[in-house]
Coordinates of C-alpha atoms (C1' of nucleotides) in Angstrom, one line a residue:
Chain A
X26 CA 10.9 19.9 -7.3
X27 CA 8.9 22.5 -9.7
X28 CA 9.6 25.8 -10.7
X29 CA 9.3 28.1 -7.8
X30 CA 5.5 29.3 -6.6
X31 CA 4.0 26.4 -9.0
X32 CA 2.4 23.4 -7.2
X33 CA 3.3 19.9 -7.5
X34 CA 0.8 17.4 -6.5
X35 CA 2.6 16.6 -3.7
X36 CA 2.4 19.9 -2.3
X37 CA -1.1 19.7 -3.3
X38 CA -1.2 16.5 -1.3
X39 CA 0.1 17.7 1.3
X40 CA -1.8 20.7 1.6
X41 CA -5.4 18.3 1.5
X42 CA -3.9 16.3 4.1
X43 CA -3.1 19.2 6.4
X44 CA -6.7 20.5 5.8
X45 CA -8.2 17.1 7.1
X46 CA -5.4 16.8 9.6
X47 CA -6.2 20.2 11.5
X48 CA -10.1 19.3 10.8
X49 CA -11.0 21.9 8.2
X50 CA -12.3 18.7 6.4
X51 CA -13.6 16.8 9.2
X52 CA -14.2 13.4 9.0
X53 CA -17.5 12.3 7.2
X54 CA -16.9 15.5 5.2
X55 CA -17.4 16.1 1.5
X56 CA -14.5 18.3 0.0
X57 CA -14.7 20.4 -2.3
X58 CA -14.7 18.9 -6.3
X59 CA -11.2 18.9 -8.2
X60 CA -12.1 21.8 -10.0
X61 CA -12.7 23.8 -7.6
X62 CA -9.7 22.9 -5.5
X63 CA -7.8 23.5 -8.8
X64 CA -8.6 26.9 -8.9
X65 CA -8.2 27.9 -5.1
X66 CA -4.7 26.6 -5.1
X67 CA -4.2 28.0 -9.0
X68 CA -3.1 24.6 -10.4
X69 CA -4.8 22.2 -13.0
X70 CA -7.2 19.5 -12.3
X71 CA -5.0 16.3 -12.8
X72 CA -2.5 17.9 -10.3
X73 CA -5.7 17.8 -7.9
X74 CA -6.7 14.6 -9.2
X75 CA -3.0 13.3 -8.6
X76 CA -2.7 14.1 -5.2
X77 CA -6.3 12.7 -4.5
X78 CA -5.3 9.1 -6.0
X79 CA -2.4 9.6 -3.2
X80 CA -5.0 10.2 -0.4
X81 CA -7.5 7.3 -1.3
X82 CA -4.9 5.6 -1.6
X83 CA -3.3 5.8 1.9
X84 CA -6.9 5.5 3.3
X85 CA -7.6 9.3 4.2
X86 CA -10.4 9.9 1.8
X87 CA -13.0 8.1 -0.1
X88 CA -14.1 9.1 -3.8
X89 CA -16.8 8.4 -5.8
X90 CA -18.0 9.7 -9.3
X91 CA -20.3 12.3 -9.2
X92 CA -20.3 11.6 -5.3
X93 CA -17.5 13.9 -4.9
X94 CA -14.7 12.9 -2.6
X95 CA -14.9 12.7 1.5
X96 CA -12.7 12.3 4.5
X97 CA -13.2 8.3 5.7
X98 CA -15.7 8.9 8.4
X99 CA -13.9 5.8 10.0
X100 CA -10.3 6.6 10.0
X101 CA -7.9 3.3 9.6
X102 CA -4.1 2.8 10.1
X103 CA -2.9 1.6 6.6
X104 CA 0.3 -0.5 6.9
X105 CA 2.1 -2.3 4.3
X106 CA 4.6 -5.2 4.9
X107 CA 7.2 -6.1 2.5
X108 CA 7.9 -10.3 2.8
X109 CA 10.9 -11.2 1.5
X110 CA 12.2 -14.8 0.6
X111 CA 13.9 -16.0 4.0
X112 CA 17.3 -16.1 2.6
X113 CA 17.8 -12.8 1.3
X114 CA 16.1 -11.7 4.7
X115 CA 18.4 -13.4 6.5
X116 CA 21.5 -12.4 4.7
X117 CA 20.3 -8.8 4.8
X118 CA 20.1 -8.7 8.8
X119 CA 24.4 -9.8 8.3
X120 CA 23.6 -13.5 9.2
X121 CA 24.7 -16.9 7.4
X122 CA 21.8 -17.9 5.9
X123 CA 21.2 -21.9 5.6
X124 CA 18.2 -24.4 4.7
X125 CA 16.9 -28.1 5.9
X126 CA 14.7 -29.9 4.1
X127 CA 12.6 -31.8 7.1
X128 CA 10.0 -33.6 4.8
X129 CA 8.4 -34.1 1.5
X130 CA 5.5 -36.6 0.6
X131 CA 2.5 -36.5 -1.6
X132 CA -0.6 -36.1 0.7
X133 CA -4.1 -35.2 0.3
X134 CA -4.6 -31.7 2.2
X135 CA -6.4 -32.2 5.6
X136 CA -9.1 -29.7 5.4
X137 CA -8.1 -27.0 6.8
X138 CA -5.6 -27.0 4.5
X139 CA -7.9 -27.1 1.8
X140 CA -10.1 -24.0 2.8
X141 CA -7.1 -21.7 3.0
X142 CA -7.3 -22.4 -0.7
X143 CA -11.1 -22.2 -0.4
X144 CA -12.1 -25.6 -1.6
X145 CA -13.5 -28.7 -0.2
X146 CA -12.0 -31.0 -2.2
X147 CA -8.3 -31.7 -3.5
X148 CA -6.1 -34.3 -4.7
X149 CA -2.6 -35.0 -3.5
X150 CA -0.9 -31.8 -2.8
X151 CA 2.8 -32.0 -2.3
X152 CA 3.2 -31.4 1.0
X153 CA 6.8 -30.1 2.3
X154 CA 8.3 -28.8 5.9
X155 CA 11.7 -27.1 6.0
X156 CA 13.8 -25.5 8.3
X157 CA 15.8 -21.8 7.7
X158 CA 18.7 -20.6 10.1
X159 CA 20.6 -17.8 10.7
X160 CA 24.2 -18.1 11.7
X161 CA 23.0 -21.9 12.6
X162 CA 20.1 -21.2 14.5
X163 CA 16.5 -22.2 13.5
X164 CA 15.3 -18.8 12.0
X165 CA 12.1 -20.0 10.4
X166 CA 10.3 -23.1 10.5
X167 CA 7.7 -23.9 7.7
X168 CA 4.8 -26.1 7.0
X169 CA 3.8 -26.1 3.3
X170 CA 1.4 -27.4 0.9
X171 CA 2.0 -26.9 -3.0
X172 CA -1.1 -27.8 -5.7
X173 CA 1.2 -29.9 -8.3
X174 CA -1.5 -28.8 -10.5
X175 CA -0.4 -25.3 -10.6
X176 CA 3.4 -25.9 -10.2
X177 CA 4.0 -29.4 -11.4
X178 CA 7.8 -28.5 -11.9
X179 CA 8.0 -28.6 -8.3
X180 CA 8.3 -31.9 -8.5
X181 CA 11.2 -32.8 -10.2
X182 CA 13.5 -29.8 -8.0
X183 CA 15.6 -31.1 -5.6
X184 CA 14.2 -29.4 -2.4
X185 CA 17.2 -30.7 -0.3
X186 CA 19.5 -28.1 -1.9
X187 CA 17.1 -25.5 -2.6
X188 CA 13.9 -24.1 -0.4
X189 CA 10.6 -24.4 -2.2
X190 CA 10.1 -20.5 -0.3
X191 CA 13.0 -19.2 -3.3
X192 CA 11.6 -21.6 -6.2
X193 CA 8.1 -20.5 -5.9
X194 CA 9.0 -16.8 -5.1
X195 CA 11.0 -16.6 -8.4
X196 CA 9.2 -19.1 -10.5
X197 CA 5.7 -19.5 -9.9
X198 CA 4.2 -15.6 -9.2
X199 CA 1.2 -15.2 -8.2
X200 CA -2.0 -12.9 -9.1
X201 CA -3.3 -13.0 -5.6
X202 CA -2.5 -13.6 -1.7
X203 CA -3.3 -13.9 1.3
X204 CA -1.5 -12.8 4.5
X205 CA -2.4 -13.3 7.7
X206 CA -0.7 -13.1 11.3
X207 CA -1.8 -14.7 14.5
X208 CA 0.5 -16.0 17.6
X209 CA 0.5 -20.0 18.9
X210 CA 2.3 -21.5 22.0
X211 CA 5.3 -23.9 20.2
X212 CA 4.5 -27.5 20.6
X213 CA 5.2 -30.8 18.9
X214 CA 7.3 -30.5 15.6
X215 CA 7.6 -27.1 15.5
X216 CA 9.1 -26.5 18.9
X217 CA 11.3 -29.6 18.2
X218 CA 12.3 -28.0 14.4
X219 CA 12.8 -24.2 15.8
X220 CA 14.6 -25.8 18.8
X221 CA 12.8 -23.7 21.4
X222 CA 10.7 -25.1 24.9
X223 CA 7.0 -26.0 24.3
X224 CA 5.2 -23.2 25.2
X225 CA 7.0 -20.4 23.8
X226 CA 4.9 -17.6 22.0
X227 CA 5.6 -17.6 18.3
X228 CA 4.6 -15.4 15.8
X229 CA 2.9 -17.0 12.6
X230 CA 3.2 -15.9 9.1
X231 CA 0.4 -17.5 6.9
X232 CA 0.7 -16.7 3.2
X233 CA -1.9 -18.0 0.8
X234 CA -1.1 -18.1 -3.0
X235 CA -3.4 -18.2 -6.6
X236 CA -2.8 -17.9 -10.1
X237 CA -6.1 -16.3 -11.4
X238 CA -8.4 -19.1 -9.4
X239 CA -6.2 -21.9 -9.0
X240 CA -4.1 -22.5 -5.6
X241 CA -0.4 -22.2 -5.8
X242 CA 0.7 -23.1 -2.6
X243 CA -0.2 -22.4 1.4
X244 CA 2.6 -22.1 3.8
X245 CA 2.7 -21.7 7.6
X246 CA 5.9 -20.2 8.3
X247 CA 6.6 -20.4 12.2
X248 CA 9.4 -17.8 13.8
X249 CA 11.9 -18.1 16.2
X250 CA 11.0 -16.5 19.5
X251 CA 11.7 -12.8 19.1
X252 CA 10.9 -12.3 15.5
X253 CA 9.2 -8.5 14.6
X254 CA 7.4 -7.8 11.9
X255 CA 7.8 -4.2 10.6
X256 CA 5.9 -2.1 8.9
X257 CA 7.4 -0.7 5.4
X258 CA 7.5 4.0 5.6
Chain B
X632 CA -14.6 1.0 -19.2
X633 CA -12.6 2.8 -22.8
X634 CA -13.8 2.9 -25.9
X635 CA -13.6 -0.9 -27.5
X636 CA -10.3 -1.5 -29.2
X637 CA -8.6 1.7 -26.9
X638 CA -6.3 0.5 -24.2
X639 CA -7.0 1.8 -20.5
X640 CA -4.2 1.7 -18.1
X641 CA -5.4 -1.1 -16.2
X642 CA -5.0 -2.9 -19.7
X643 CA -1.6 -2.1 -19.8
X644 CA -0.8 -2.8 -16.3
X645 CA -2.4 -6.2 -17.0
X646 CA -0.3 -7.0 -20.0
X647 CA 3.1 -5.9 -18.3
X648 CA 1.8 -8.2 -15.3
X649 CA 1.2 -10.9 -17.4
X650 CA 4.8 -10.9 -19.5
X651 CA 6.5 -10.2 -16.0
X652 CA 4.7 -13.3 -14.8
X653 CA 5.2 -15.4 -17.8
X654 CA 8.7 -14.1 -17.6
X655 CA 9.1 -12.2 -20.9
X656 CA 10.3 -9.9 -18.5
X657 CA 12.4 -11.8 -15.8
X658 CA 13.6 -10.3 -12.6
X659 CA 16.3 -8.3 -12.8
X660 CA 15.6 -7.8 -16.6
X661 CA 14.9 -4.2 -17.8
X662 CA 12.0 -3.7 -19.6
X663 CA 11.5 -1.0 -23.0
X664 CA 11.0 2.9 -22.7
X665 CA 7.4 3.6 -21.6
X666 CA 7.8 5.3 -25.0
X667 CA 8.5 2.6 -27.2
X668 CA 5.9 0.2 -24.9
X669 CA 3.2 3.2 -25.8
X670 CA 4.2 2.9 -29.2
X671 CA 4.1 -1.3 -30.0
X672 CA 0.4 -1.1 -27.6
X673 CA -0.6 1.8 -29.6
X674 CA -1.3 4.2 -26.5
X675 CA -0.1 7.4 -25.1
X676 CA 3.1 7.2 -22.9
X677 CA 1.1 8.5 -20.1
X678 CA -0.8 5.6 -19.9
X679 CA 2.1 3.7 -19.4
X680 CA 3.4 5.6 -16.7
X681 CA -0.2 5.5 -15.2
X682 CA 0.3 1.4 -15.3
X683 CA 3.8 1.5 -14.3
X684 CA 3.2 3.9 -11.3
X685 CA 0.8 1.0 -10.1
X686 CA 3.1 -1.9 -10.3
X687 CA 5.7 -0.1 -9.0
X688 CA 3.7 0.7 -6.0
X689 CA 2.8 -2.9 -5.7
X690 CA 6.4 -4.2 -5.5
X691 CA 7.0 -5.8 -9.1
X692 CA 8.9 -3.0 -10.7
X693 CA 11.3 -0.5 -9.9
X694 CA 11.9 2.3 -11.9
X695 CA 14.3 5.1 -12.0
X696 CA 15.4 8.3 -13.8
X697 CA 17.6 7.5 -17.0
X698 CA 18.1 3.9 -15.3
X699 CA 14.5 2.9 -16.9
X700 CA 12.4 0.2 -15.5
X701 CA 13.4 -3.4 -13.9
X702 CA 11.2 -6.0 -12.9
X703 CA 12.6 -6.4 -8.7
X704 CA 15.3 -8.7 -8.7
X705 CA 14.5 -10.1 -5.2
X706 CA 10.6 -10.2 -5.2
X707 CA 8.6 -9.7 -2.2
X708 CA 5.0 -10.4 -1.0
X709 CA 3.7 -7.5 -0.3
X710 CA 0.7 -6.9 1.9
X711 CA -1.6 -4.4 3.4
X712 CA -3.0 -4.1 7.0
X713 CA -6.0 -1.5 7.8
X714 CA -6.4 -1.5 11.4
X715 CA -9.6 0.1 12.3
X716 CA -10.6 2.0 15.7
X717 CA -11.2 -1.4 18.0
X718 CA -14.2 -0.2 19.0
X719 CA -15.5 -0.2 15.6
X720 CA -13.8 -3.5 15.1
X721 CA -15.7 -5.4 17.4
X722 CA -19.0 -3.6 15.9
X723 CA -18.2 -5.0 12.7
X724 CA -17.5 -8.7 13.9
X725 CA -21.3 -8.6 15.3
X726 CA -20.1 -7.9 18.5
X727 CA -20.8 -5.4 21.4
X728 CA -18.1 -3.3 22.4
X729 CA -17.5 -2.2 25.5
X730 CA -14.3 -0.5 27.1
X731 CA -12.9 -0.2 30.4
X732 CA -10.1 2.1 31.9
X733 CA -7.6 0.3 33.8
X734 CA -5.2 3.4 34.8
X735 CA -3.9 6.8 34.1
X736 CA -0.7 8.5 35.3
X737 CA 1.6 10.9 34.4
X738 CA 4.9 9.5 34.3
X739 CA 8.5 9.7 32.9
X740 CA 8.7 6.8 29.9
X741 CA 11.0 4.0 30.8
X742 CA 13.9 3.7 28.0
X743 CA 12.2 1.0 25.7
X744 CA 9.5 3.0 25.0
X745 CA 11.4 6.5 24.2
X746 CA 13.0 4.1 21.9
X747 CA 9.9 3.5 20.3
X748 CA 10.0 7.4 19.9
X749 CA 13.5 7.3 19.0
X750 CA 14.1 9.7 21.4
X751 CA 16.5 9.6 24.5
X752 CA 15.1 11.3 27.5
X753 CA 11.5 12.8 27.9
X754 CA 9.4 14.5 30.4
X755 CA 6.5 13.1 32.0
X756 CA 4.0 11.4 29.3
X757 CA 0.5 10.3 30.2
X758 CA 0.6 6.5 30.3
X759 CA -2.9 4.9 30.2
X760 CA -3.9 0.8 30.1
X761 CA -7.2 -0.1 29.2
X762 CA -9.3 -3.3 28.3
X763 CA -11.7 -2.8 25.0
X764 CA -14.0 -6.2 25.3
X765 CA -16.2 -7.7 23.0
X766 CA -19.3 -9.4 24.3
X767 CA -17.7 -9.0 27.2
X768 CA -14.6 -10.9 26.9
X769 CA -11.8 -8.9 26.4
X770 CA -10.7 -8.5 23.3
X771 CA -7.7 -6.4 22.9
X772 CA -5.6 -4.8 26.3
X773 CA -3.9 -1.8 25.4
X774 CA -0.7 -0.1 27.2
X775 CA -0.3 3.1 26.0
X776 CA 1.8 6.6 26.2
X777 CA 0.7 10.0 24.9
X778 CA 2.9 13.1 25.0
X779 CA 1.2 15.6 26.4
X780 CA 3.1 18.2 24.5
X781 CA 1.8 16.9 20.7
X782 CA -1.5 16.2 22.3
X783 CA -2.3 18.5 25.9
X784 CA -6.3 18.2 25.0
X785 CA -5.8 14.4 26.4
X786 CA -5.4 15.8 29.5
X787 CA -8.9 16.7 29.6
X788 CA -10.4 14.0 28.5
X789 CA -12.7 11.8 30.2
X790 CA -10.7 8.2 29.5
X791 CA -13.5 6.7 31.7
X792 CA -16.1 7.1 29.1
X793 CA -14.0 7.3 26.0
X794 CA -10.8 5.5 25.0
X795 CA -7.7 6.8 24.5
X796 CA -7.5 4.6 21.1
X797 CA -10.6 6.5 19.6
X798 CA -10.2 9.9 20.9
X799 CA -6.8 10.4 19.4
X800 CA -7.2 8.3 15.8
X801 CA -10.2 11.2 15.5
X802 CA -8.2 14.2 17.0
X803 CA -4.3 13.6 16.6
X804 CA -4.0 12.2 13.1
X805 CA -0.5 12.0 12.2
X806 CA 2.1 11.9 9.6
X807 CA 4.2 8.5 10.4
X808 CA 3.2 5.2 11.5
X809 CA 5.4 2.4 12.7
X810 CA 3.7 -0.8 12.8
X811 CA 4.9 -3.8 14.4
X812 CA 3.7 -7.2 15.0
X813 CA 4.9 -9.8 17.1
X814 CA 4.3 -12.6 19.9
X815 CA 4.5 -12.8 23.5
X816 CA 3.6 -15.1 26.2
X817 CA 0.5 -13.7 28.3
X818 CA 2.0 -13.0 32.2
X819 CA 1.7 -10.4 34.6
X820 CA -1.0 -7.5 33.8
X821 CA -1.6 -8.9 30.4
X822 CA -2.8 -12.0 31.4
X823 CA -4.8 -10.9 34.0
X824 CA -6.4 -8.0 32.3
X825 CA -7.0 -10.4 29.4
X826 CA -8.1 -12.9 32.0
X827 CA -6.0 -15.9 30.0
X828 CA -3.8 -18.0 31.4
X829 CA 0.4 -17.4 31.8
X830 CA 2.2 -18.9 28.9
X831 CA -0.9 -18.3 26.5
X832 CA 0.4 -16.9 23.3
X833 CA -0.5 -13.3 22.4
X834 CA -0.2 -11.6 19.2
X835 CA 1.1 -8.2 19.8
X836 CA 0.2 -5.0 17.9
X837 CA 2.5 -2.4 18.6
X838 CA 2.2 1.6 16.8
X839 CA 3.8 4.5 17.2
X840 CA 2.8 8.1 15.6
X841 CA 4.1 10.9 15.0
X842 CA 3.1 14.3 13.6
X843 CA 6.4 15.9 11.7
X844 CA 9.3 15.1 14.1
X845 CA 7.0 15.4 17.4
X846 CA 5.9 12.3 19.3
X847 CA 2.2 11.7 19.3
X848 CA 1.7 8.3 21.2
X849 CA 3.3 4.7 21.2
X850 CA 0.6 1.9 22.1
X851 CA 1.1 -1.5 22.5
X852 CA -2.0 -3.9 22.2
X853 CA -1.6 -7.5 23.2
X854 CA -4.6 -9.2 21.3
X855 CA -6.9 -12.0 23.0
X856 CA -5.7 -15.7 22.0
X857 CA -6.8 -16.6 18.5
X858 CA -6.6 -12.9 17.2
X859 CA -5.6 -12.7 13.6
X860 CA -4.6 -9.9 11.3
X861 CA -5.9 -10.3 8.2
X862 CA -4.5 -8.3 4.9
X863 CA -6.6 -6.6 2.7
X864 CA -7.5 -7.0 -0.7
Chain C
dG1146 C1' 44.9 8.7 -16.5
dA1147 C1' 42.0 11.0 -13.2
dA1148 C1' 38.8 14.6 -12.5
dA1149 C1' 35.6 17.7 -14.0
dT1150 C1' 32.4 19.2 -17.4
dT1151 C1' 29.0 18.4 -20.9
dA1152 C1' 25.7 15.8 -23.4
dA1153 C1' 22.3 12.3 -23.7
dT1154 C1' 18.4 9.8 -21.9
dA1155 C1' 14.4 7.8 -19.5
dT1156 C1' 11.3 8.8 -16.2
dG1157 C1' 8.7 12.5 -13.6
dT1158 C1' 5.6 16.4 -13.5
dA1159 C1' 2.3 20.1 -15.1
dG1160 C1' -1.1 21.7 -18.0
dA1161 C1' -4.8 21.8 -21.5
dT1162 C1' -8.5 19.5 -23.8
dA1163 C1' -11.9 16.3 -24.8
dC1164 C1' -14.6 12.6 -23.7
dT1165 C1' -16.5 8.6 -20.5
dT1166 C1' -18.9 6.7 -16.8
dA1167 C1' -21.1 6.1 -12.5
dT1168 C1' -24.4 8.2 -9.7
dT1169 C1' -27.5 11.4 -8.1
dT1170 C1' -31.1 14.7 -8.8
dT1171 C1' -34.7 16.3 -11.3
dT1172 C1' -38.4 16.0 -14.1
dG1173 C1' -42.2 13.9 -16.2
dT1174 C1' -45.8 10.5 -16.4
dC1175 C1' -49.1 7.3 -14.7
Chain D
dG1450 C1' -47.3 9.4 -4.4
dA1451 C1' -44.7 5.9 -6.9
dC1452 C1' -41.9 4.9 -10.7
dA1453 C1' -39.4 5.6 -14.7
dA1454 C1' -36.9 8.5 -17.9
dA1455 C1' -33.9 12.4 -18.6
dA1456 C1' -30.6 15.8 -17.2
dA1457 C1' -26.8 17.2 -14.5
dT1458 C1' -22.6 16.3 -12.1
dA1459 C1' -18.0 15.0 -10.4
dA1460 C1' -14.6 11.9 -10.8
dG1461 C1' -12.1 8.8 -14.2
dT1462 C1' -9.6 8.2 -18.5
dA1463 C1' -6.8 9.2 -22.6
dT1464 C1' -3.9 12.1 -25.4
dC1465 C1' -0.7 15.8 -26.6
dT1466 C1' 2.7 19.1 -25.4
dA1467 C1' 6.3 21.0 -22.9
dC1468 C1' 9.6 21.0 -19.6
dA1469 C1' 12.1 19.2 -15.2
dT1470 C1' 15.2 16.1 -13.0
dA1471 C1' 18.1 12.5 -12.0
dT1472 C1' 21.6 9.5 -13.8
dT1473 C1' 24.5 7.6 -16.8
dA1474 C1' 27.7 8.1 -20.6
dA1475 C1' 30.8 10.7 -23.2
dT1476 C1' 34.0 14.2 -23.6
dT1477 C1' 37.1 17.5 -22.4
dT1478 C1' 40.7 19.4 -19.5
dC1479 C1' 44.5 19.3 -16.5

DNA sequence: GAAATTAATATGTAGATACTTATTTTTGTC
DNA sequence: GACAAAAATAAGTATCTACATATTAATTTC
C-alpha cells in the first residue's frame, strides 16, 4: 500500500481502533490530540486526521474542536443498508423479475400518510399500489403516495408498463429519506396482493422521500414471507 | 465556514450533488478529472477528492483508478441504522429498564446458528435468553450464543445482574458485524417470554460479531409488536 | 493475430504549511 | 463571586507538492 515502514492512515486507523478495542482508550476516554498521535506513530497530522474521520465515522469516537477527540461512552452498532430498485434486486438474486400495476387514483392523503411527509395538510397526492414478482411469485407488494407537486411527470408515465419504484429511483432523486422497518400480521389487500394467509409475519420497508423540503413520495413496500434484510460490510 | 468567495468541500460536494440530481451528470455518465473539476470551480484538486470521497461513500458515485468517476448506474437508497445497548434504549425513550435472565447453558450450537458463524462444527458455546423490559413490559427477547473461546471472561460473569447484551458491546468490541432484519410470527418461547399472542408479528434483529476470523457471539432479538427501526440522519 | 510488455492516466496517499473556527480556560473587571 | 472579555487550544479546512497504484490503452514481440 505505502512504501515499506511508512504509515498509511489505514494502518493508522487501524492501530486507534486496536487501542480502543483492547481498552487502552476506554470508553468515555479523551485520546490524545492529532499531533501528538502524529508524532508517536512518526507520521503527519492529516494521516491522523484521516484515519480519525474513518473512526467518527463508523461510530467509534466522537470529536470536537478544541474538545479533543473521545471514545463514544455509549458504544452503537453502525449498520448501513443498501436498497435497491426491486427489479434489479430481483434480477440480481437469478430470478425473472416482473411488475403489476394494482391501482392508481388521485386521492387526498389520509393522515397518516400526510405526517410521514410531516405535514397536516395536502392536496391530491397520486396515490398508486403495485405488485413485484420473482420467477411469478409476489416478491414485493407496495402501497404508495407520490406529491404531483414534486414529480408532476408522474403523471403522464404509463405505470402499467413501468413501476413508479424505477421512475422515481432514476428520475426524481432525492436530498433526504427516511427508512424505517417494523413487522405486521398480512391482512386485507396485502395478504390478497402477496398471495400469502392472513396472518403471516411480514417485514415492512417504509421509505420517505424530499427534495430540499418538499415530499417526493412515501411508499410502504410489504415482503413476501421470508424476506432478509442484510446489512452492507 | 471558508473565507467568502473560497470554495469548502462541502461546497463542492453540494454542486456535484446538485448537477447529478439535475442530471448534468446522469447515471452511468462519467463525470471530469477531479483535476479539471478543481480547475473550472477554482479549487485545489484535494478538495475535490475530499467531496468526492463523501458522495462516494454515500452511494451516488463510484470511482476508480484510471477508470475516473461515474455517477452509479443502478442507484440505491442507502440508509444507516445505530443500534444502541437496549438498556440504554429504553432510557432514552423515557422509559425504565429492567432485565431479566431467562437461561444459561453450555451447549454445542445447532447447525443454523454455526451458519451464522459461517463455521461448520463447534464446541460447546454459552447460549443465554434473556428478556430486557421497559416499564415493565417486555421490550426486546434476546437468544443468544457466545464463544467462550473469543470471550472466556463471560464465563464469569454474573448474567443475573448484568446482561449479556451490555457486558459484551463494552468488553468484546469487534471487527465485523452482520446485521439482519426480518419478520417472524411470535410462537413458542418468544411469545411467551414476550407475553404476546401466537401469530403476532415480530420484527427480528439478528447480529453476529466477530473479532478477525474468530466468532464473538450471534444474537437474535425478536422485538415487542410495534417495534420500529428507525435510520439515522 | 495473440500475447506480453510498456506507456499513459486518473484516482489514492503522504507530507508540509498556513490559516480558520468552535470551544474551553483563563483572566480581568465590576 | 458573577460576568464578560481575552487568550489558548485542538480539530477543521485549503493548498501545494510529490509520489504510488491500479487500469486502460498502445505498442512491441513472437
Amino acid at each position: 500500500m505505502t512504501a515499506p515502514g511508512r504509515l498509511s492512515w489505514t494502518d493508522v486507523r487501524d492501530r486507534i481502533r486496536a487501542r480502543i478495542l483492547n481498552r487502552t482508550y476506554a470508553p468515555g476516554d479523551r485520546l490524545p490530540r492529532d499531533e501528538d498521535l502524529a508524532l508517536e506513530l512518526g507520521c503527519a497530522r492529516a494521516t491522523v486526521h484521516r484515519a480519525m474521520q474513518e473512526l467518527s465515522q463508523s461510530g467509534l469516537i466522537e470529536r470536537k474542536r478544541k474538545g479533543g477527540t473521545h471514545v463514544r461512552a455509549h458504544p452503537v452498532t453502525r449498520a448501513t443498508f443498501d436498497i435497491p430498485i426491486t427489479r434489479r434486486e430481483v434480477e440480481q438474486r437469478g430470478s425473472r423479475y416482473a411488475y403489476q400495476l394494482v391501482s392508481r387514483q388521485l386521492e387526498v392523503p389520509p393522515s397518516p400518510v400526510m405526517a410521514r411527509f410531516g405535514i397536516h395538510q395536502s392536496g391530491p397526492m397520486l396515490h398508486v399500489k403495485a405488485v413485484h414478482l420473482a420467477d411469478n411469485r409476489p416478491y414485493i407488494y407496495e402501497d404508495r403516495w407520490i406529491d404531483t407537486g414534486s414529480a408532476p411527470e408522474i403523471l403522464n408515465i404509463d405505470l402499467t408498463t413501468q413501476s413508479a419504484n424505477e421512475w422515481l429511483v432514476l428520475n426524481k432523486p432525492y436530498s433526504r429519506v427516511d427508512v424505517r422497518f417494523h413487522a405486521i400480521k398480512a391482512a386485507g389487500e396485502i395478504a390478497r396482493q402477496l398471495a400469502v394467509a392472513t396472518g403471516e409475519a411480514l417485514l415492512i420497508i417504509e421509505r420517505t422521500t424530499w427534495i430540499g423540503d418538499q415530499p417526493i413520495t412515501t411508499v410502504q413496500s410489504a415482503t413476501a414471507p421470508g424476506y432478509q434484510l442484510i446489512s452492507q460490510g
